[in-house]
N, CA, C and O atoms as a GROMACS GRO file, in nm:
protein
  504
    1UNK      N    1  18.165  -1.496  23.181
    1UNK     CA    2  18.166  -1.540  23.043
    1UNK      C    3  18.129  -1.424  22.953
    1UNK      O    4  18.028  -1.356  22.974
    2UNK      N    5  18.211  -1.400  22.852
    2UNK     CA    6  18.185  -1.291  22.759
    2UNK      C    7  18.070  -1.328  22.666
    2UNK      O    8  18.063  -1.440  22.616
    3UNK      N    9  17.981  -1.234  22.646
    3UNK     CA   10  17.872  -1.251  22.550
    3UNK      C   11  17.876  -1.138  22.449
    3UNK      O   12  17.899  -1.022  22.483
    4UNK      N   13  17.855  -1.174  22.323
    4UNK     CA   14  17.849  -1.078  22.215
    4UNK      C   15  17.711  -1.088  22.150
    4UNK      O   16  17.668  -1.197  22.110
    5UNK      N   17  17.643  -0.976  22.139
    5UNK     CA   18  17.508  -0.976  22.082
    5UNK      C   19  17.504  -0.876  21.967
    5UNK      O   20  17.527  -0.757  21.984
    6UNK      N   21  17.473  -0.929  21.848
    6UNK     CA   22  17.466  -0.844  21.729
    6UNK      C   23  17.324  -0.793  21.707
    6UNK      O   24  17.227  -0.854  21.752
    7UNK      N   25  17.313  -0.683  21.638
    7UNK     CA   26  17.184  -0.629  21.596
    7UNK      C   27  17.205  -0.545  21.472
    7UNK      O   28  17.318  -0.508  21.439
    8UNK      N   29  17.096  -0.515  21.401
    8UNK     CA   30  17.102  -0.425  21.288
    8UNK      C   31  17.095  -0.490  21.152
    8UNK      O   32  17.095  -0.421  21.050
    9UNK      N   33  17.088  -0.622  21.148
    9UNK     CA   34  17.076  -0.687  21.019
    9UNK      C   35  16.940  -0.664  20.957
    9UNK      O   36  16.849  -0.611  21.021
   10UNK      N   37  16.925  -0.706  20.832
   10UNK     CA   38  16.797  -0.691  20.766
   10UNK      C   39  16.812  -0.705  20.616
   10UNK      O   40  16.913  -0.754  20.566
   11UNK      N   41  16.710  -0.662  20.546
   11UNK     CA   42  16.708  -0.668  20.400
   11UNK      C   43  16.723  -0.528  20.343
   11UNK      O   44  16.666  -0.432  20.394
   12UNK      N   45  16.799  -0.518  20.237
   12UNK     CA   46  16.824  -0.389  20.175
   12UNK      C   47  16.846  -0.409  20.027
   12UNK      O   48  16.890  -0.515  19.984
   13UNK      N   49  16.815  -0.308  19.948
   13UNK     CA   50  16.837  -0.314  19.804
   13UNK      C   51  16.984  -0.288  19.772
   13UNK      O   52  17.056  -0.227  19.852
   14UNK      N   53  17.029  -0.333  19.659
   14UNK     CA   54  17.167  -0.304  19.618
   14UNK      C   55  17.191  -0.153  19.618
   14UNK      O   56  17.106  -0.074  19.575
   15UNK      N   57  17.309  -0.117  19.668
   15UNK     CA   58  17.341   0.024  19.681
   15UNK      C   59  17.300   0.086  19.812
   15UNK      O   60  17.339   0.198  19.842
   16UNK      N   61  17.223   0.014  19.890
   16UNK     CA   62  17.176   0.064  20.018
   16UNK      C   63  17.278   0.048  20.129
   16UNK      O   64  17.391   0.003  20.107
   17UNK      N   65  17.236   0.086  20.248
   17UNK     CA   66  17.326   0.084  20.363
   17UNK      C   67  17.260   0.015  20.482
   17UNK      O   68  17.137   0.015  20.496
   18UNK      N   69  17.342  -0.042  20.566
   18UNK     CA   70  17.300  -0.097  20.694
   18UNK      C   71  17.410  -0.072  20.795
   18UNK      O   72  17.528  -0.061  20.759
   19UNK      N   73  17.371  -0.064  20.922
   19UNK     CA   74  17.470  -0.050  21.029
   19UNK      C   75  17.448  -0.162  21.129
   19UNK      O   76  17.342  -0.172  21.191
   20UNK      N   77  17.550  -0.245  21.145
   20UNK     CA   78  17.545  -0.352  21.243
   20UNK      C   79  17.608  -0.304  21.374
   20UNK      O   80  17.703  -0.227  21.374
   21UNK      N   81  17.551  -0.353  21.483
   21UNK     CA   82  17.606  -0.321  21.615
   21UNK      C   83  17.634  -0.451  21.689
   21UNK      O   84  17.567  -0.552  21.669
   22UNK      N   85  17.733  -0.445  21.775
   22UNK     CA   86  17.767  -0.561  21.859
   22UNK      C   87  17.793  -0.510  22.000
   22UNK      O   88  17.878  -0.423  22.021
   23UNK      N   89  17.721  -0.565  22.096
   23UNK     CA   90  17.738  -0.528  22.235
   23UNK      C   91  17.804  -0.642  22.310
   23UNK      O   92  17.758  -0.756  22.306
   24UNK      N   93  17.913  -0.609  22.377
   24UNK     CA   94  17.986  -0.708  22.456
   24UNK      C   95  17.953  -0.691  22.604
   24UNK      O   96  17.939  -0.579  22.652
   25UNK      N   97  17.940  -0.802  22.673
   25UNK     CA   98  17.913  -0.799  22.817
   25UNK      C   99  17.981  -0.916  22.884
   25UNK      O  100  18.024  -1.011  22.819
   26UNK      N  101  17.989  -0.907  23.017
   26UNK     CA  102  18.044  -1.017  23.094
   26UNK      C  103  18.196  -1.021  23.101
   26UNK      O  104  18.253  -1.122  23.140
   27UNK      N  105  18.261  -0.912  23.063
   27UNK     CA  106  18.407  -0.910  23.064
   27UNK      C  107  18.456  -0.822  23.178
   27UNK      O  108  18.383  -0.736  23.227
   28UNK      N  109  18.580  -0.845  23.222
   28UNK     CA  110  18.640  -0.761  23.324
   28UNK      C  111  18.754  -0.677  23.268
   28UNK      O  112  18.809  -0.592  23.338
   29UNK      N  113  18.790  -0.700  23.144
   29UNK     CA  114  18.891  -0.619  23.077
   29UNK      C  115  18.855  -0.610  22.930
   29UNK      O  116  18.780  -0.692  22.878
   30UNK      N  117  18.909  -0.510  22.864
   30UNK     CA  118  18.874  -0.489  22.725
   30UNK      C  119  18.932  -0.596  22.635
   30UNK      O  120  19.036  -0.655  22.665
   31UNK      N  121  18.865  -0.620  22.526
   31UNK     CA  122  18.915  -0.713  22.427
   31UNK      C  123  19.041  -0.657  22.362
   31UNK      O  124  19.054  -0.536  22.343
   32UNK      N  125  19.133  -0.745  22.328
   32UNK     CA  126  19.252  -0.702  22.252
   32UNK      C  127  19.214  -0.657  22.112
   32UNK      O  128  19.279  -0.571  22.053
   33UNK      N  129  19.109  -0.716  22.061
   33UNK     CA  130  19.069  -0.688  21.924
   33UNK      C  131  18.924  -0.729  21.909
   33UNK      O  132  18.878  -0.823  21.975
   34UNK      N  133  18.850  -0.661  21.823
   34UNK     CA  134  18.714  -0.702  21.791
   34UNK      C  135  18.696  -0.693  21.640
   34UNK      O  136  18.763  -0.615  21.573
   35UNK      N  137  18.605  -0.774  21.590
   35UNK     CA  138  18.590  -0.775  21.446
   35UNK      C  139  18.456  -0.830  21.400
   35UNK      O  140  18.370  -0.868  21.480
   36UNK      N  141  18.442  -0.832  21.270
   36UNK     CA  142  18.321  -0.886  21.205
   36UNK      C  143  18.363  -0.989  21.101
   36UNK      O  144  18.457  -0.969  21.024
   37UNK      N  145  18.292  -1.100  21.101
   37UNK     CA  146  18.309  -1.205  21.003
   37UNK      C  147  18.173  -1.225  20.935
   37UNK      O  148  18.071  -1.177  20.984
   38UNK      N  149  18.173  -1.295  20.823
   38UNK     CA  150  18.046  -1.328  20.758
   38UNK      C  151  18.057  -1.464  20.691
   38UNK      O  152  18.165  -1.511  20.656
   39UNK      N  153  17.941  -1.525  20.677
   39UNK     CA  154  17.934  -1.655  20.611
   39UNK      C  155  17.811  -1.659  20.523
   39UNK      O  156  17.699  -1.643  20.570
   40UNK      N  157  17.835  -1.680  20.395
   40UNK     CA  158  17.726  -1.694  20.298
   40UNK      C  159  17.695  -1.842  20.282
   40UNK      O  160  17.781  -1.926  20.309
   41UNK      N  161  17.574  -1.875  20.238
   41UNK     CA  162  17.538  -2.016  20.220
   41UNK      C  163  17.636  -2.087  20.127
   41UNK      O  164  17.667  -2.039  20.018
   42UNK      N  165  17.684  -2.202  20.171
   42UNK     CA  166  17.774  -2.281  20.090
   42UNK      C  167  17.917  -2.232  20.086
   42UNK      O  168  18.000  -2.287  20.015
   43UNK      N  169  17.946  -2.128  20.164
   43UNK     CA  170  18.082  -2.073  20.165
   43UNK      C  171  18.139  -2.077  20.306
   43UNK      O  172  18.067  -2.089  20.404
   44UNK      N  173  18.271  -2.067  20.313
   44UNK     CA  174  18.337  -2.064  20.441
   44UNK      C  175  18.322  -1.924  20.505
   44UNK      O  176  18.302  -1.824  20.437
   45UNK      N  177  18.333  -1.923  20.637
   45UNK     CA  178  18.329  -1.797  20.708
   45UNK      C  179  18.453  -1.716  20.672
   45UNK      O  180  18.563  -1.770  20.667
   46UNK      N  181  18.435  -1.587  20.649
   46UNK     CA  182  18.546  -1.502  20.613
   46UNK      C  183  18.547  -1.377  20.700
   46UNK      O  184  18.443  -1.329  20.744
   47UNK      N  185  18.667  -1.326  20.723
   47UNK     CA  186  18.679  -1.204  20.801
   47UNK      C  187  18.645  -1.084  20.714
   47UNK      O  188  18.686  -1.076  20.598
   48UNK      N  189  18.570  -0.993  20.772
   48UNK     CA  190  18.530  -0.871  20.702
   48UNK      C  191  18.614  -0.752  20.748
   48UNK      O  192  18.666  -0.677  20.665
   49UNK      N  193  18.627  -0.736  20.879
   49UNK     CA  194  18.700  -0.621  20.932
   49UNK      C  195  18.735  -0.648  21.078
   49UNK      O  196  18.670  -0.727  21.145
   50UNK      N  197  18.839  -0.581  21.125
   50UNK     CA  198  18.875  -0.589  21.266
   50UNK      C  199  18.928  -0.454  21.312
   50UNK      O  200  18.974  -0.372  21.232
   51UNK      N  201  18.922  -0.433  21.443
   51UNK     CA  202  18.968  -0.307  21.500
   51UNK      C  203  19.036  -0.335  21.634
   51UNK      O  204  18.987  -0.416  21.713
   52UNK      N  205  19.146  -0.268  21.660
   52UNK     CA  206  19.214  -0.278  21.788
   52UNK      C  207  19.287  -0.147  21.815
   52UNK      O  208  19.307  -0.066  21.725
   53UNK      N  209  19.325  -0.128  21.940
   53UNK     CA  210  19.397  -0.007  21.977
   53UNK      C  211  19.535  -0.007  21.914
   53UNK      O  212  19.601  -0.111  21.906
   54UNK      N  213  19.578   0.109  21.870
   54UNK     CA  214  19.713   0.122  21.817
   54UNK      C  215  19.812   0.112  21.933
   54UNK      O  216  19.786   0.163  22.042
   55UNK      N  217  19.924   0.046  21.908
   55UNK     CA  218  20.024   0.024  22.014
   55UNK      C  219  20.120   0.140  22.029
   55UNK      O  220  20.184   0.154  22.133
   56UNK      N  221  20.130   0.226  21.925
   56UNK     CA  222  20.232   0.329  21.926
   56UNK      C  223  20.176   0.470  21.922
   56UNK      O  224  20.252   0.566  21.911
   57UNK      N  225  20.045   0.483  21.932
   57UNK     CA  226  19.983   0.615  21.925
   57UNK      C  227  19.840   0.605  21.975
   57UNK      O  228  19.788   0.496  21.998
   58UNK      N  229  19.776   0.720  21.990
   58UNK     CA  230  19.635   0.719  22.023
   58UNK      C  231  19.555   0.676  21.902
   58UNK      O  232  19.595   0.699  21.788
   59UNK      N  233  19.443   0.616  21.928
   59UNK     CA  234  19.357   0.579  21.817
   59UNK      C  235  19.354   0.429  21.795
   59UNK      O  236  19.406   0.352  21.876
   60UNK      N  237  19.295   0.389  21.686
   60UNK     CA  238  19.273   0.249  21.656
   60UNK      C  239  19.338   0.210  21.525
   60UNK      O  240  19.366   0.295  21.440
   61UNK      N  241  19.359   0.083  21.510
   61UNK     CA  242  19.407   0.024  21.386
   61UNK      C  243  19.294  -0.061  21.330
   61UNK      O  244  19.235  -0.141  21.402
   62UNK      N  245  19.266  -0.044  21.204
   62UNK     CA  246  19.160  -0.122  21.140
   62UNK      C  247  19.215  -0.196  21.020
   62UNK      O  248  19.310  -0.153  20.954
   63UNK      N  249  19.152  -0.309  20.993
   63UNK     CA  250  19.186  -0.387  20.874
   63UNK      C  251  19.057  -0.434  20.808
   63UNK      O  252  18.959  -0.464  20.876
   64UNK      N  253  19.058  -0.438  20.676
   64UNK     CA  254  18.939  -0.476  20.600
   64UNK      C  255  18.972  -0.580  20.495
   64UNK      O  256  19.082  -0.583  20.441
   65UNK      N  257  18.876  -0.664  20.467
   65UNK     CA  258  18.886  -0.752  20.351
   65UNK      C  259  18.883  -0.666  20.226
   65UNK      O  260  18.816  -0.563  20.221
   66UNK      N  261  18.956  -0.709  20.125
   66UNK     CA  262  18.962  -0.632  20.000
   66UNK      C  263  18.823  -0.609  19.941
   66UNK      O  264  18.797  -0.505  19.881
   67UNK      N  265  18.736  -0.706  19.959
   67UNK     CA  266  18.604  -0.698  19.897
   67UNK      C  267  18.516  -0.589  19.958
   67UNK      O  268  18.415  -0.552  19.898
   68UNK      N  269  18.551  -0.538  20.075
   68UNK     CA  270  18.467  -0.437  20.139
   68UNK      C  271  18.538  -0.304  20.159
   68UNK      O  272  18.476  -0.208  20.205
   69UNK      N  273  18.664  -0.296  20.125
   69UNK     CA  274  18.738  -0.171  20.144
   69UNK      C  275  18.671  -0.057  20.068
   69UNK      O  276  18.631  -0.073  19.952
   70UNK      N  277  18.659   0.057  20.135
   70UNK     CA  278  18.596   0.173  20.075
   70UNK      C  279  18.445   0.174  20.088
   70UNK      O  280  18.382   0.276  20.060
   71UNK      N  281  18.386   0.062  20.129
   71UNK     CA  282  18.241   0.054  20.143
   71UNK      C  283  18.199   0.033  20.289
   71UNK      O  284  18.096   0.086  20.332
   72UNK      N  285  18.275  -0.043  20.362
   72UNK     CA  286  18.244  -0.076  20.501
   72UNK      C  287  18.338  -0.001  20.595
   72UNK      O  288  18.455   0.022  20.562
   73UNK      N  289  18.286   0.037  20.711
   73UNK     CA  290  18.368   0.102  20.812
   73UNK      C  291  18.340   0.040  20.948
   73UNK      O  292  18.226   0.034  20.992
   74UNK      N  293  18.446  -0.007  21.013
   74UNK     CA  294  18.433  -0.061  21.148
   74UNK      C  295  18.471   0.048  21.247
   74UNK      O  296  18.565   0.123  21.224
   75UNK      N  297  18.399   0.055  21.357
   75UNK     CA  298  18.429   0.154  21.460
   75UNK      C  299  18.395   0.096  21.596
   75UNK      O  300  18.329  -0.008  21.607
   76UNK      N  301  18.441   0.165  21.699
   76UNK     CA  302  18.422   0.115  21.834
   76UNK      C  303  18.385   0.230  21.925
   76UNK      O  304  18.426   0.344  21.902
   77UNK      N  305  18.307   0.201  22.027
   77UNK     CA  306  18.274   0.300  22.128
   77UNK      C  307  18.402   0.338  22.200
   77UNK      O  308  18.462   0.253  22.266
   78UNK      N  309  18.445   0.461  22.190
   78UNK     CA  310  18.575   0.501  22.245
   78UNK      C  311  18.579   0.502  22.397
   78UNK      O  312  18.685   0.482  22.457
   79UNK      N  313  18.465   0.525  22.459
   79UNK     CA  314  18.466   0.537  22.605
   79UNK      C  315  18.458   0.401  22.671
   79UNK      O  316  18.540   0.368  22.757
   80UNK      N  317  18.362   0.324  22.634
   80UNK     CA  318  18.337   0.200  22.704
   80UNK      C  319  18.401   0.079  22.638
   80UNK      O  320  18.420  -0.023  22.704
   81UNK      N  321  18.435   0.088  22.511
   81UNK     CA  322  18.498  -0.021  22.438
   81UNK      C  323  18.411  -0.147  22.435
   81UNK      O  324  18.459  -0.254  22.399
   82UNK      N  325  18.283  -0.135  22.472
   82UNK     CA  326  18.200  -0.254  22.473
   82UNK      C  327  18.106  -0.262  22.356
   82UNK      O  328  18.023  -0.353  22.348
   83UNK      N  329  18.117  -0.167  22.264
   83UNK     CA  330  18.035  -0.167  22.145
   83UNK      C  331  18.124  -0.159  22.022
   83UNK      O  332  18.220  -0.081  22.019
   84UNK      N  333  18.094  -0.238  21.923
   84UNK     CA  334  18.162  -0.227  21.796
   84UNK      C  335  18.057  -0.223  21.686
   84UNK      O  336  17.953  -0.289  21.696
   85UNK      N  337  18.084  -0.145  21.583
   85UNK     CA  338  17.986  -0.121  21.478
   85UNK      C  339  18.047  -0.154  21.341
   85UNK      O  340  18.168  -0.151  21.322
   86UNK      N  341  17.960  -0.186  21.248
   86UNK     CA  342  18.001  -0.204  21.110
   86UNK      C  343  17.903  -0.128  21.022
   86UNK      O  344  17.789  -0.169  21.004
   87UNK      N  345  17.950  -0.014  20.969
   87UNK     CA  346  17.870   0.063  20.876
   87UNK      C  347  17.895   0.008  20.736
   87UNK      O  348  18.008   0.007  20.688
   88UNK      N  349  17.787  -0.037  20.673
   88UNK     CA  350  17.798  -0.099  20.541
   88UNK      C  351  17.726  -0.012  20.439
   88UNK      O  352  17.604   0.004  20.446
   89UNK      N  353  17.800   0.043  20.346
   89UNK     CA  354  17.744   0.126  20.241
   89UNK      C  355  17.763   0.060  20.105
   89UNK      O  356  17.843  -0.033  20.090
   90UNK      N  357  17.690   0.108  20.008
   90UNK     CA  358  17.701   0.056  19.870
   90UNK      C  359  17.694  -0.096  19.869
   90UNK      O  360  17.777  -0.162  19.806
   91UNK      N  361  17.596  -0.150  19.937
   91UNK     CA  362  17.585  -0.295  19.951
   91UNK      C  363  17.559  -0.362  19.816
   91UNK      O  364  17.489  -0.309  19.730
   92UNK      N  365  17.618  -0.478  19.802
   92UNK     CA  366  17.607  -0.556  19.679
   92UNK      C  367  17.539  -0.690  19.709
   92UNK      O  368  17.530  -0.732  19.825
   93UNK      N  369  17.491  -0.756  19.603
   93UNK     CA  370  17.429  -0.888  19.622
   93UNK      C  371  17.524  -0.981  19.696
   93UNK      O  372  17.482  -1.057  19.784
   94UNK      N  373  17.651  -0.975  19.663
   94UNK     CA  374  17.748  -1.068  19.721
   94UNK      C  375  17.779  -1.039  19.868
   94UNK      O  376  17.852  -1.115  19.931
   95UNK      N  377  17.724  -0.932  19.923
   95UNK     CA  378  17.740  -0.906  20.066
   95UNK      C  379  17.636  -0.981  20.149
   95UNK      O  380  17.642  -0.979  20.272
   96UNK      N  381  17.544  -1.048  20.082
   96UNK     CA  382  17.443  -1.127  20.153
   96UNK      C  383  17.511  -1.240  20.231
   96UNK      O  384  17.583  -1.321  20.174
   97UNK      N  385  17.485  -1.242  20.361
   97UNK     CA  386  17.549  -1.342  20.447
   97UNK      C  387  17.498  -1.324  20.590
   97UNK      O  388  17.431  -1.226  20.622
   98UNK      N  389  17.532  -1.420  20.673
   98UNK     CA  390  17.516  -1.403  20.817
   98UNK      C  391  17.643  -1.338  20.870
   98UNK      O  392  17.753  -1.387  20.845
   99UNK      N  393  17.627  -1.229  20.940
   99UNK     CA  394  17.741  -1.153  20.992
   99UNK      C  395  17.756  -1.182  21.141
   99UNK      O  396  17.660  -1.178  21.218
  100UNK      N  397  17.880  -1.212  21.179
  100UNK     CA  398  17.912  -1.248  21.317
  100UNK      C  399  18.009  -1.148  21.377
  100UNK      O  400  18.110  -1.112  21.316
  101UNK      N  401  17.978  -1.105  21.498
  101UNK     CA  402  18.072  -1.028  21.576
  101UNK      C  403  18.169  -1.124  21.643
  101UNK      O  404  18.130  -1.233  21.687
  102UNK      N  405  18.295  -1.085  21.651
  102UNK     CA  406  18.396  -1.170  21.712
  102UNK      C  407  18.489  -1.087  21.798
  102UNK      O  408  18.507  -0.968  21.775
  103UNK      N  409  18.547  -1.151  21.898
  103UNK     CA  410  18.637  -1.079  21.988
  103UNK      C  411  18.752  -1.167  22.032
  103UNK      O  412  18.741  -1.290  22.040
  104UNK      N  413  18.862  -1.100  22.058
  104UNK     CA  414  18.981  -1.167  22.109
  104UNK      C  415  19.003  -1.116  22.252
  104UNK      O  416  19.052  -1.004  22.271
  105UNK      N  417  18.969  -1.195  22.350
  105UNK     CA  418  18.986  -1.157  22.489
  105UNK      C  419  19.101  -1.237  22.548
  105UNK      O  420  19.094  -1.360  22.557
  106UNK      N  421  19.206  -1.166  22.589
  106UNK     CA  422  19.317  -1.232  22.658
  106UNK      C  423  19.408  -1.312  22.567
  106UNK      O  424  19.495  -1.384  22.616
  107UNK      N  425  19.391  -1.301  22.438
  107UNK     CA  426  19.476  -1.371  22.343
  107UNK      C  427  19.517  -1.276  22.233
  107UNK      O  428  19.454  -1.174  22.210
  108UNK      N  429  19.625  -1.312  22.166
  108UNK     CA  430  19.670  -1.232  22.053
  108UNK      C  431  19.574  -1.248  21.936
  108UNK      O  432  19.515  -1.354  21.915
  109UNK      N  433  19.559  -1.140  21.860
  109UNK     CA  434  19.473  -1.150  21.742
  109UNK      C  435  19.543  -1.219  21.626
  109UNK      O  436  19.491  -1.222  21.515
  110UNK      N  437  19.659  -1.276  21.653
  110UNK     CA  438  19.719  -1.366  21.555
  110UNK      C  439  19.639  -1.496  21.552
  110UNK      O  440  19.630  -1.563  21.449
  111UNK      N  441  19.580  -1.531  21.668
  111UNK     CA  442  19.498  -1.650  21.679
  111UNK      C  443  19.356  -1.620  21.632
  111UNK      O  444  19.320  -1.504  21.617
  112UNK      N  445  19.276  -1.723  21.608
  112UNK     CA  446  19.135  -1.699  21.578
  112UNK      C  447  19.065  -1.638  21.699
  112UNK      O  448  19.112  -1.655  21.812
  113UNK      N  449  18.954  -1.567  21.678
  113UNK     CA  450  18.880  -1.512  21.792
  113UNK      C  451  18.837  -1.622  21.888
  113UNK      O  452  18.814  -1.736  21.848
  114UNK      N  453  18.826  -1.585  22.015
  114UNK     CA  454  18.780  -1.685  22.112
  114UNK      C  455  18.638  -1.661  22.160
  114UNK      O  456  18.586  -1.738  22.241
  115UNK      N  457  18.574  -1.556  22.111
  115UNK     CA  458  18.434  -1.534  22.142
  115UNK      C  459  18.360  -1.490  22.015
  115UNK      O  460  18.411  -1.416  21.932
  116UNK      N  461  18.236  -1.542  22.005
  116UNK     CA  462  18.155  -1.515  21.887
  116UNK      C  463  18.014  -1.478  21.927
  116UNK      O  464  17.961  -1.525  22.028
  117UNK      N  465  17.952  -1.391  21.846
  117UNK     CA  466  17.811  -1.366  21.862
  117UNK      C  467  17.730  -1.473  21.789
  117UNK      O  468  17.785  -1.564  21.727
  118UNK      N  469  17.599  -1.459  21.798
  118UNK     CA  470  17.511  -1.560  21.739
  118UNK      C  471  17.483  -1.534  21.592
  118UNK      O  472  17.430  -1.620  21.522
  119UNK      N  473  17.519  -1.416  21.544
  119UNK     CA  474  17.502  -1.385  21.403
  119UNK      C  475  17.378  -1.304  21.374
  119UNK      O  476  17.277  -1.316  21.444
  120UNK      N  477  17.384  -1.221  21.270
  120UNK     CA  478  17.270  -1.144  21.224
  120UNK      C  479  17.269  -1.148  21.071
  120UNK      O  480  17.372  -1.132  21.007
  121UNK      N  481  17.151  -1.169  21.014
  121UNK     CA  482  17.140  -1.189  20.871
  121UNK      C  483  17.133  -1.056  20.798
  121UNK      O  484  17.060  -0.965  20.836
  122UNK      N  485  17.213  -1.047  20.691
  122UNK     CA  486  17.208  -0.934  20.600
  122UNK      C  487  17.174  -0.988  20.462
  122UNK      O  488  17.244  -1.074  20.409
  123UNK      N  489  17.068  -0.937  20.403
  123UNK     CA  490  17.024  -0.981  20.272
  123UNK      C  491  17.016  -0.861  20.179
  123UNK      O  492  16.945  -0.764  20.206
  124UNK      N  493  17.088  -0.869  20.069
  124UNK     CA  494  17.085  -0.764  19.968
  124UNK      C  495  17.008  -0.818  19.850
  124UNK      O  496  17.051  -0.912  19.783
  125UNK      N  497  16.893  -0.757  19.824
  125UNK     CA  498  16.803  -0.811  19.723
  125UNK      C  499  16.720  -0.698  19.664
  125UNK      O  500  16.683  -0.603  19.733
  126UNK      N  501  16.691  -0.711  19.536
  126UNK     CA  502  16.604  -0.612  19.472
  126UNK      C  503  16.460  -0.661  19.472
  126UNK      O  504  16.371  -0.592  19.422
   0.00000   0.00000   0.00000
């Protein structure tokens, strides 16, 4: 059974930075795709970013929600593929949410993720 464990959440002032980490375990093959979602109180869960291997070249393909483009960067451990990170810079009040690591194992990333972490809280407050 795949397990995803997030870390790195916390409280930060507006304009500050945080780096979230997600460690995957219990798998026998790499995920097709990994990503980060977030859910703020009273709002639906939304996708923040995702990363997967490029099909036509070396390297990765990344996608970001418009609200975080230019501020957040998703990356992955290139050797082991079992770690994914979310570097969050220039944080805003509206980035406050519970952040969830997600993975697509054995399924297309056209579908919703089939594995989720337990979530880590990010609070942006002065």
